[in-house]
Amino acid sequence: MEYEWKPDEQGLQQILQLLKESQSPDTTIQRTVQQKLEQLNQYPDFNNYLIFVLTKLKSEDEPTRSLSGLILKNNVKAHFQNFPNGVTDFIKSECLNNIGDSSPLIRATVGILITTIASKGELQNWPDLLPKLCSLLDSEDYNTCEGAFGALQKICEDSAEILDSDVLDRPLNIMIPKFLQFFKHSSPKIRSHAVACVNQFIISRTQALMLHIDSFIENLFALAGDEEPEVRKNVCRALVMLLEVRMDRLLPHMHNIVEYMLQRTQDQDENVALEACEFWLTLAEQPICKDVLVRHLPKLIPVLVNGMKYSDIDIILLKGDVEEDETIPDSEQDIRPRFHRSRTVAQQHDEDGIEEEDDDDDEIDDDDTISDWNLRKCSAAALDVLANVYRDELLPHILPLLKELLFHHEWVVKESGILVLGAIAEGCMQGMIPYLPELIPHLIQCLSDKKALVRSITCWTLSRYAHWVVSQPPDTYLKPLMTELLKRILDSNKRVQEAACSAFATLEEEACTELVPYLAYILDTLVFAFSKYQHKNLLILYDAIGTLADSVGHHLNKPEYIQMLMPPLIQKWNMLKDEDKDLFPLLECLSSVATALQSGFLPYCEPVYQRCVNLVQKTLAQAMLNNAQPDQYEAPDKDFMIVALDLLSGLAEGLGGNIEQLVARSNILTLMYQCMQDKMPEVRQSSFALLGDLTKACFQHVKPCIADFMPILGTNLNPEFISVCNNATWAIGEISIQMGIEMQPYIPMVLHQLVEIINRPNTPKTLLENTAITIGRLGYVCPQEVAPMLQQFIRPWCTSLRNIRDNEEKDSAFRGICTMISVNPSGVIQILHGFKNQVGDENWRRFSDQFPLPLKERLAAFYGV
């Protein structure tokens, strides 16, 4: 029987009143409304009223009816399992009966409601939903067809996985062929829905779609010239995804697809152009890219370069005509959340060692206030990856364009040329070298262009060539570049300040100690910027100072430099409250400064140390309250604790034994014991780094806790959390050196995991190196316990330590191997002889040349290896 429910007039008026009030701009009223709505949830038929207003109360205005539906959607999200059966049935039938409402807003709201119910696991309990929606697609009434398609598109987006599973008896086998029929529908909106629905199933390689892949591709081609931008956008999006998933099916048509995408990348509608531009980015990652695109480069490169110009709208949004804004405070939403990269302990490599860490600092990121991704950025990124594919073969297509652009009288064109030059820097560096002696001085001149947007992009482009600049005699380019960049750090435009600061940080990393002669001049500028900068750029300035400290190291430890640098840093430190997130970059900066200044930091260390311990303690206390009573206490932001632990590591590393008294007078070891067991991997990672640094600095305070710490270290040797595992491994090695023979009882807690890690395929280099060093160190202090395992780790052990610079860590590890070999000679000799035969004499000689002398002599003398 049909569920009959009638609202009570008084109740209905009360709810309408609430809906009206909730549209008020006044936040206090909104809060009261929220509370009242929560109370009303106690009445079982409250949700009936909400669906009634949405679908039946046509006398009300649409925004109010839609709002009623959205409140109902939130209730479904929060309490659906408590709805009485009658209410659930009433809502479901009302939804299906009104999916074709004449108002687009109401249709869309009903669609959202249907999807929300479906994603609450109700697709199983609402078996007639999909068949009903699919049959409504055939309705003669446009509104019904469009409403049903809108709902289906949302369901495909939200529930793609369950649609393609046995749970529902594979409805896609029927749905996908059905959607394909609508690619030719007369209404653009419907065609667009149809493509969008099918697009949900490309990346997952859904079986039902793969069966119809040829018909799908054929239908896409038929829509290529569609007059509706939304349809063209979805066609482009489909082709981009198919590149990754079904390249085999696109290959026969590749020539035409590329021609089509070239047109679309120049589409009048920027959204279409952006989707099409993604095609080049995706294609560049495919191995066949080089052959497929080579004949199209003469057409493609000018299109990408053209897309790199600022559009008129960009310039308005970027306030490109506002040259001086340094006195205008930043609005809070301009400031992006920063991510603190927790400390990871790594080994120093010999110079030629290829770094495997991705350097993510030089991404094309020059105008982060417009919507993050736009045609300009996508075109620049595509040119960047193509430069990496074709290397110098790209230059014949680019150089003629660059000549025109870089010296153009219109600033927008010139600016795009400078961006092009930066985008190709990585891929075409070799081929660009002959032109750089002419180009770099031209760019240094552009740093004083009258347009701020030209000055800012020039900072970025110059930073992409910093490596070459630093390789030349310093007076030729480094000195003029540095002088001009420092002026830009003090520019009157905030975007230029930001770009200059970032570029300068890159230059610092490349130049390292080359900057020492200019330190006074550099510090002068950076300290002056402190008094000048608004909020957002201060955060970048901290980074430039921290990078400077990392780059010049102990050269910073001169009384006159300390006198310049420390007062403004400490002044900021005192101004900031404990809950201010600006502490993160400042703490990171101080950590680098403390490590560089070493004893020079002593006068400042006590308040800094105290505050870090406090931050850790506060965060842990808040976390305990939140665990006990989550509804009363909110969870703390653990980044405060992570950054504080990292600064404590920096202090321990910089001050060494001088930190001993501070540790003695604090409860840091108790706090660390809690941090090492935190749920959040980054907290554990930072606490293990600190454990290692304190072990080196003042082991007398760590030693009493070793019995508690070692089992925790053992359980964290889990390579799923690479950085946690890495720092725990390193700490174990440091502890073993301090413990000596007393390490014996703890070997069984860690040795098996370490041997397993060193034999794992695809283990990152840093972790392998630290694991090898720690195994060696354990063998050095407890050879009897570790030597029996030699056969299981000696080969990966040798290969992983090949490229590490000699240091005390490597030294103690090699001594450990020597000691173990004398305990278990037979095992190793077999292995080494086998290894020698396998790699051949030449390689073996190169390899064994890296052994420390005592090991080489011993192997030759005793074992003839």
PDB file of N, CA and C in Angstrom, residues 342-345 642 675-691 712-732 754 757 764 766-767 770-771:
ATOM      1  N   SER A 342      59.303  16.390   7.876  1.00  0.00           N
ATOM      2  CA  SER A 342      59.993  15.946   9.076  1.00  0.00           C
ATOM      3  C   SER A 342      61.420  15.515   8.745  1.00  0.00           C
ATOM      4  N   ARG A 343      62.242  15.516   9.771  1.00  0.00           N
ATOM      5  CA  ARG A 343      63.654  15.190   9.587  1.00  0.00           C
ATOM      6  C   ARG A 343      63.845  13.765   9.112  1.00  0.00           C
ATOM      7  N   THR A 344      64.682  13.576   8.112  1.00  0.00           N
ATOM      8  CA  THR A 344      65.091  12.235   7.718  1.00  0.00           C
ATOM      9  C   THR A 344      66.607  12.216   7.709  1.00  0.00           C
ATOM     10  N   VAL A 345      67.176  11.224   8.354  1.00  0.00           N
ATOM     11  CA  VAL A 345      68.617  11.162   8.445  1.00  0.00           C
ATOM     12  C   VAL A 345      69.154  10.477   7.196  1.00  0.00           C
ATOM     13  N   ILE A 642      55.771  17.917  16.055  1.00  0.00           N
ATOM     14  CA  ILE A 642      56.770  17.412  15.100  1.00  0.00           C
ATOM     15  C   ILE A 642      57.865  18.456  14.873  1.00  0.00           C
ATOM     16  N   CYS A 675      56.059  10.024  22.452  1.00  0.00           N
ATOM     17  CA  CYS A 675      56.068  10.366  21.026  1.00  0.00           C
ATOM     18  C   CYS A 675      56.427   9.156  20.160  1.00  0.00           C
ATOM     19  N   MET A 676      57.340   8.325  20.668  1.00  0.00           N
ATOM     20  CA  MET A 676      57.770   7.161  19.884  1.00  0.00           C
ATOM     21  C   MET A 676      56.642   6.165  19.684  1.00  0.00           C
ATOM     22  N   GLN A 677      55.578   6.310  20.494  1.00  0.00           N
ATOM     23  CA  GLN A 677      54.473   5.363  20.368  1.00  0.00           C
ATOM     24  C   GLN A 677      53.240   6.028  19.784  1.00  0.00           C
ATOM     25  N   ASP A 678      53.421   7.236  19.236  1.00  0.00           N
ATOM     26  CA  ASP A 678      52.276   7.966  18.697  1.00  0.00           C
ATOM     27  C   ASP A 678      51.730   7.253  17.452  1.00  0.00           C
ATOM     28  N   LYS A 679      50.408   7.409  17.228  1.00  0.00           N
ATOM     29  CA  LYS A 679      49.788   6.790  16.047  1.00  0.00           C
ATOM     30  C   LYS A 679      50.321   7.403  14.755  1.00  0.00           C
ATOM     31  N   MET A 680      50.718   8.671  14.824  1.00  0.00           N
ATOM     32  CA  MET A 680      51.043   9.399  13.597  1.00  0.00           C
ATOM     33  C   MET A 680      52.505   9.149  13.209  1.00  0.00           C
ATOM     34  N   PRO A 681      52.738   8.589  12.009  1.00  0.00           N
ATOM     35  CA  PRO A 681      54.106   8.217  11.639  1.00  0.00           C
ATOM     36  C   PRO A 681      55.101   9.377  11.725  1.00  0.00           C
ATOM     37  N   GLU A 682      54.674  10.582  11.319  1.00  0.00           N
ATOM     38  CA  GLU A 682      55.619  11.702  11.317  1.00  0.00           C
ATOM     39  C   GLU A 682      56.119  12.029  12.719  1.00  0.00           C
ATOM     40  N   VAL A 683      55.258  11.810  13.718  1.00  0.00           N
ATOM     41  CA  VAL A 683      55.682  12.072  15.109  1.00  0.00           C
ATOM     42  C   VAL A 683      56.761  11.065  15.496  1.00  0.00           C
ATOM     43  N   ARG A 684      56.528   9.793  15.145  1.00  0.00           N
ATOM     44  CA  ARG A 684      57.527   8.762  15.480  1.00  0.00           C
ATOM     45  C   ARG A 684      58.837   9.044  14.749  1.00  0.00           C
ATOM     46  N   GLN A 685      58.712   9.414  13.480  1.00  0.00           N
ATOM     47  CA  GLN A 685      59.890   9.707  12.663  1.00  0.00           C
ATOM     48  C   GLN A 685      60.773  10.769  13.323  1.00  0.00           C
ATOM     49  N   SER A 686      60.132  11.864  13.754  1.00  0.00           N
ATOM     50  CA  SER A 686      60.911  12.952  14.349  1.00  0.00           C
ATOM     51  C   SER A 686      61.462  12.563  15.714  1.00  0.00           C
ATOM     52  N   SER A 687      60.703  11.744  16.471  1.00  0.00           N
ATOM     53  CA  SER A 687      61.212  11.391  17.797  1.00  0.00           C
ATOM     54  C   SER A 687      62.417  10.446  17.683  1.00  0.00           C
ATOM     55  N   PHE A 688      62.455   9.603  16.641  1.00  0.00           N
ATOM     56  CA  PHE A 688      63.628   8.727  16.478  1.00  0.00           C
ATOM     57  C   PHE A 688      64.851   9.531  16.035  1.00  0.00           C
ATOM     58  N   ALA A 689      64.623  10.573  15.212  1.00  0.00           N
ATOM     59  CA  ALA A 689      65.752  11.431  14.825  1.00  0.00           C
ATOM     60  C   ALA A 689      66.332  12.093  16.070  1.00  0.00           C
ATOM     61  N   LEU A 690      65.434  12.584  16.936  1.00  0.00           N
ATOM     62  CA  LEU A 690      65.900  13.239  18.163  1.00  0.00           C
ATOM     63  C   LEU A 690      66.621  12.230  19.068  1.00  0.00           C
ATOM     64  N   LEU A 691      66.102  11.021  19.135  1.00  0.00           N
ATOM     65  CA  LEU A 691      66.752   9.996  19.961  1.00  0.00           C
ATOM     66  C   LEU A 691      68.193   9.786  19.501  1.00  0.00           C
ATOM     67  N   ILE A 712      60.512  -0.630  21.274  1.00  0.00           N
ATOM     68  CA  ILE A 712      59.735   0.268  20.403  1.00  0.00           C
ATOM     69  C   ILE A 712      60.475   0.458  19.076  1.00  0.00           C
ATOM     70  N   LEU A 713      61.793   0.632  19.162  1.00  0.00           N
ATOM     71  CA  LEU A 713      62.579   0.769  17.933  1.00  0.00           C
ATOM     72  C   LEU A 713      62.422  -0.478  17.071  1.00  0.00           C
ATOM     73  N   GLY A 714      62.455  -1.645  17.727  1.00  0.00           N
ATOM     74  CA  GLY A 714      62.315  -2.905  16.989  1.00  0.00           C
ATOM     75  C   GLY A 714      61.003  -2.986  16.231  1.00  0.00           C
ATOM     76  N   THR A 715      59.894  -2.568  16.860  1.00  0.00           N
ATOM     77  CA  THR A 715      58.600  -2.679  16.176  1.00  0.00           C
ATOM     78  C   THR A 715      58.467  -1.641  15.063  1.00  0.00           C
ATOM     79  N   ASN A 716      59.322  -0.616  15.069  1.00  0.00           N
ATOM     80  CA  ASN A 716      59.211   0.408  14.022  1.00  0.00           C
ATOM     81  C   ASN A 716      60.115   0.143  12.826  1.00  0.00           C
ATOM     82  N   LEU A 717      60.752  -1.016  12.791  1.00  0.00           N
ATOM     83  CA  LEU A 717      61.564  -1.362  11.621  1.00  0.00           C
ATOM     84  C   LEU A 717      60.653  -1.944  10.550  1.00  0.00           C
ATOM     85  N   ASN A 718      59.675  -1.138  10.171  1.00  0.00           N
ATOM     86  CA  ASN A 718      58.679  -1.596   9.215  1.00  0.00           C
ATOM     87  C   ASN A 718      58.795  -0.728   7.965  1.00  0.00           C
ATOM     88  N   PRO A 719      59.306  -1.299   6.868  1.00  0.00           N
ATOM     89  CA  PRO A 719      59.601  -0.471   5.691  1.00  0.00           C
ATOM     90  C   PRO A 719      58.371   0.098   4.996  1.00  0.00           C
ATOM     91  N   GLU A 720      57.164  -0.235   5.486  1.00  0.00           N
ATOM     92  CA  GLU A 720      55.992   0.432   4.907  1.00  0.00           C
ATOM     93  C   GLU A 720      56.041   1.926   5.200  1.00  0.00           C
ATOM     94  N   PHE A 721      56.581   2.281   6.371  1.00  0.00           N
ATOM     95  CA  PHE A 721      56.759   3.698   6.702  1.00  0.00           C
ATOM     96  C   PHE A 721      58.241   4.002   6.541  1.00  0.00           C
ATOM     97  N   ILE A 722      58.631   4.347   5.309  1.00  0.00           N
ATOM     98  CA  ILE A 722      60.046   4.454   4.972  1.00  0.00           C
ATOM     99  C   ILE A 722      60.814   5.356   5.944  1.00  0.00           C
ATOM    100  N   SER A 723      60.299   6.577   6.167  1.00  0.00           N
ATOM    101  CA  SER A 723      61.087   7.536   6.948  1.00  0.00           C
ATOM    102  C   SER A 723      61.152   7.147   8.416  1.00  0.00           C
ATOM    103  N   VAL A 724      60.069   6.586   8.935  1.00  0.00           N
ATOM    104  CA  VAL A 724      60.067   6.139  10.335  1.00  0.00           C
ATOM    105  C   VAL A 724      61.120   5.041  10.483  1.00  0.00           C
ATOM    106  N   CYS A 725      61.057   4.079   9.578  1.00  0.00           N
ATOM    107  CA  CYS A 725      61.962   2.936   9.591  1.00  0.00           C
ATOM    108  C   CYS A 725      63.418   3.415   9.476  1.00  0.00           C
ATOM    109  N   ASN A 726      63.639   4.374   8.585  1.00  0.00           N
ATOM    110  CA  ASN A 726      64.979   4.904   8.346  1.00  0.00           C
ATOM    111  C   ASN A 726      65.559   5.531   9.618  1.00  0.00           C
ATOM    112  N   ASN A 727      64.748   6.395  10.265  1.00  0.00           N
ATOM    113  CA  ASN A 727      65.269   7.076  11.450  1.00  0.00           C
ATOM    114  C   ASN A 727      65.446   6.119  12.624  1.00  0.00           C
ATOM    115  N   ALA A 728      64.542   5.131  12.747  1.00  0.00           N
ATOM    116  CA  ALA A 728      64.684   4.143  13.819  1.00  0.00           C
ATOM    117  C   ALA A 728      65.981   3.349  13.600  1.00  0.00           C
ATOM    118  N   THR A 729      66.237   2.982  12.350  1.00  0.00           N
ATOM    119  CA  THR A 729      67.447   2.219  12.021  1.00  0.00           C
ATOM    120  C   THR A 729      68.695   3.003  12.405  1.00  0.00           C
ATOM    121  N   TRP A 730      68.693   4.280  12.006  1.00  0.00           N
ATOM    122  CA  TRP A 730      69.851   5.124  12.293  1.00  0.00           C
ATOM    123  C   TRP A 730      70.070   5.251  13.804  1.00  0.00           C
ATOM    124  N   ALA A 731      68.968   5.466  14.539  1.00  0.00           N
ATOM    125  CA  ALA A 731      69.079   5.618  16.006  1.00  0.00           C
ATOM    126  C   ALA A 731      69.657   4.352  16.635  1.00  0.00           C
ATOM    127  N   ILE A 732      69.239   3.177  16.150  1.00  0.00           N
ATOM    128  CA  ILE A 732      69.755   1.919  16.711  1.00  0.00           C
ATOM    129  C   ILE A 732      71.277   1.859  16.526  1.00  0.00           C
ATOM    130  N   LEU A 754      66.310  -5.952  10.284  1.00  0.00           N
ATOM    131  CA  LEU A 754      67.299  -5.211   9.500  1.00  0.00           C
ATOM    132  C   LEU A 754      67.786  -6.044   8.321  1.00  0.00           C
ATOM    133  N   ILE A 757      65.165  -6.104   5.667  1.00  0.00           N
ATOM    134  CA  ILE A 757      65.069  -4.845   4.922  1.00  0.00           C
ATOM    135  C   ILE A 757      66.191  -4.737   3.888  1.00  0.00           C
ATOM    136  N   PRO A 764      64.375   2.086  -0.883  1.00  0.00           N
ATOM    137  CA  PRO A 764      65.042   3.355  -1.232  1.00  0.00           C
ATOM    138  C   PRO A 764      66.489   3.378  -0.743  1.00  0.00           C
ATOM    139  N   THR A 766      68.458   5.634   0.645  1.00  0.00           N
ATOM    140  CA  THR A 766      68.793   6.144   1.977  1.00  0.00           C
ATOM    141  C   THR A 766      68.580   5.078   3.044  1.00  0.00           C
ATOM    142  N   LEU A 767      67.449   4.375   2.938  1.00  0.00           N
ATOM    143  CA  LEU A 767      67.146   3.351   3.942  1.00  0.00           C
ATOM    144  C   LEU A 767      68.159   2.210   3.850  1.00  0.00           C
ATOM    145  N   ASN A 770      71.482   3.362   5.510  1.00  0.00           N
ATOM    146  CA  ASN A 770      71.412   3.399   6.970  1.00  0.00           C
ATOM    147  C   ASN A 770      71.305   2.002   7.564  1.00  0.00           C
ATOM    148  N   THR A 771      70.577   1.111   6.864  1.00  0.00           N
ATOM    149  CA  THR A 771      70.448  -0.257   7.363  1.00  0.00           C
ATOM    150  C   THR A 771      71.813  -0.941   7.357  1.00  0.00           C
TER     151      THR A 771
END
